CSV table of C-alpha atoms in Angstrom, one decimal:
chain,number,residue,atom,x,y,z
A,44,MET,CA,6.5,-19.2,9.4
A,45,PHE,CA,6.9,-17.2,6.3
A,46,LEU,CA,5.9,-17.8,2.4
A,47,ARG,CA,7.1,-21.3,1.8
A,48,THR,CA,4.8,-22.5,-0.8
A,49,VAL,CA,6.7,-23.2,-4.1
A,50,SER,CA,5.8,-24.3,-7.7
A,51,ARG,CA,7.3,-27.5,-9.0
A,52,GLU,CA,6.6,-29.8,-11.9
A,53,VAL,CA,5.3,-33.2,-10.8
A,54,GLU,CA,4.7,-35.8,-13.6
A,55,GLY,CA,4.7,-33.0,-16.2
A,56,GLN,CA,2.0,-30.9,-14.2
A,57,PRO,CA,2.6,-27.7,-12.3
A,58,CYS,CA,2.1,-28.4,-8.7
A,59,GLN,CA,2.3,-26.2,-5.5
A,60,VAL,CA,4.4,-27.8,-2.6
A,61,VAL,CA,4.5,-26.5,0.8
A,62,LEU,CA,8.0,-26.7,2.3
A,63,PRO,CA,8.6,-27.5,5.9
A,64,ALA,CA,8.9,-24.7,8.4
A,65,ALA,CA,12.2,-22.9,8.3
A,66,LYS,CA,13.7,-20.0,9.9
A,67,LEU,CA,14.3,-16.7,8.2
A,68,THR,CA,17.8,-15.6,7.8
A,69,LEU,CA,18.3,-11.9,8.5
A,70,ALA,CA,21.3,-10.3,6.7
A,71,HIS,CA,23.0,-7.6,8.4
A,72,VAL,CA,24.5,-4.5,6.4
A,73,ASP,CA,26.4,-2.1,8.6
A,74,LEU,CA,26.5,1.3,6.8
A,75,ALA,CA,27.2,3.4,10.2
A,76,GLY,CA,30.9,3.6,9.2
A,77,GLU,CA,30.0,5.4,6.0
A,78,PRO,CA,30.4,9.2,5.5
A,79,ALA,CA,27.1,10.8,5.8
A,80,ALA,CA,27.3,12.2,2.2
A,81,THR,CA,27.5,8.6,0.7
A,82,ARG,CA,25.4,6.6,3.3
A,83,ASP,CA,22.1,7.4,1.8
A,84,ALA,CA,23.4,6.5,-1.6
A,85,ALA,CA,24.7,3.2,-0.3
A,86,ARG,CA,21.4,2.4,1.4
A,87,GLU,CA,19.6,3.1,-1.8
A,88,GLN,CA,21.8,0.9,-3.6
A,89,HIS,CA,21.6,-2.0,-1.3
A,90,ALA,CA,17.6,-1.7,-1.3
A,91,LEU,CA,17.6,-1.7,-5.2
A,92,ALA,CA,19.9,-4.6,-5.4
A,93,GLU,CA,17.7,-6.5,-3.0
A,94,GLY,CA,14.7,-5.5,-4.9
A,95,ARG,CA,16.1,-6.7,-8.3
A,96,ALA,CA,17.3,-10.0,-6.8
A,97,VAL,CA,15.2,-13.0,-8.2
A,98,PHE,CA,13.8,-15.7,-6.2
A,99,ASP,CA,13.9,-19.3,-7.1
A,100,LEU,CA,10.2,-20.2,-7.4
A,101,GLN,CA,11.0,-23.9,-7.3
A,102,GLN,CA,13.4,-23.9,-4.1
A,103,GLY,CA,12.2,-21.1,-2.1
A,104,PRO,CA,12.2,-19.4,0.4
A,105,LEU,CA,10.0,-16.6,-1.2
A,106,LEU,CA,11.1,-13.9,1.4
A,107,ARG,CA,14.4,-12.2,2.0
A,108,ALA,CA,15.3,-9.9,4.8
A,109,SER,CA,18.0,-7.6,5.9
A,110,LEU,CA,18.7,-5.2,8.5
A,111,VAL,CA,20.7,-2.1,7.4
A,112,ARG,CA,22.5,-0.3,10.3
A,113,LEU,CA,22.6,3.3,9.4
A,114,ALA,CA,23.7,4.7,12.8
A,115,GLU,CA,24.1,3.7,16.4
A,116,ASP,CA,20.5,4.4,16.9
A,117,GLU,CA,18.9,4.1,13.4
A,118,HIS,CA,18.3,1.0,11.5
A,119,GLU,CA,16.2,0.0,8.4
A,120,LEU,CA,14.5,-3.4,7.9
A,121,LEU,CA,14.2,-4.5,4.2
A,122,LEU,CA,11.8,-7.3,3.4
């Protein structure tokens, strides 16, 4: 279970609605094939883009996750 309470308007009044439990989708981003010189910049660019993405407070879910593969034995989880 994760952040699943959204804000909606009900009869003209703001209201919190708890959505049914749902599975979190984990996006996979593979940067292992990137040259070392550009991999960190690509990782940073992905993290910044994820951080700037807006949430739909009426629809949810209010959590995003992605797993970034940097090398065979190196990964980064972004929430």
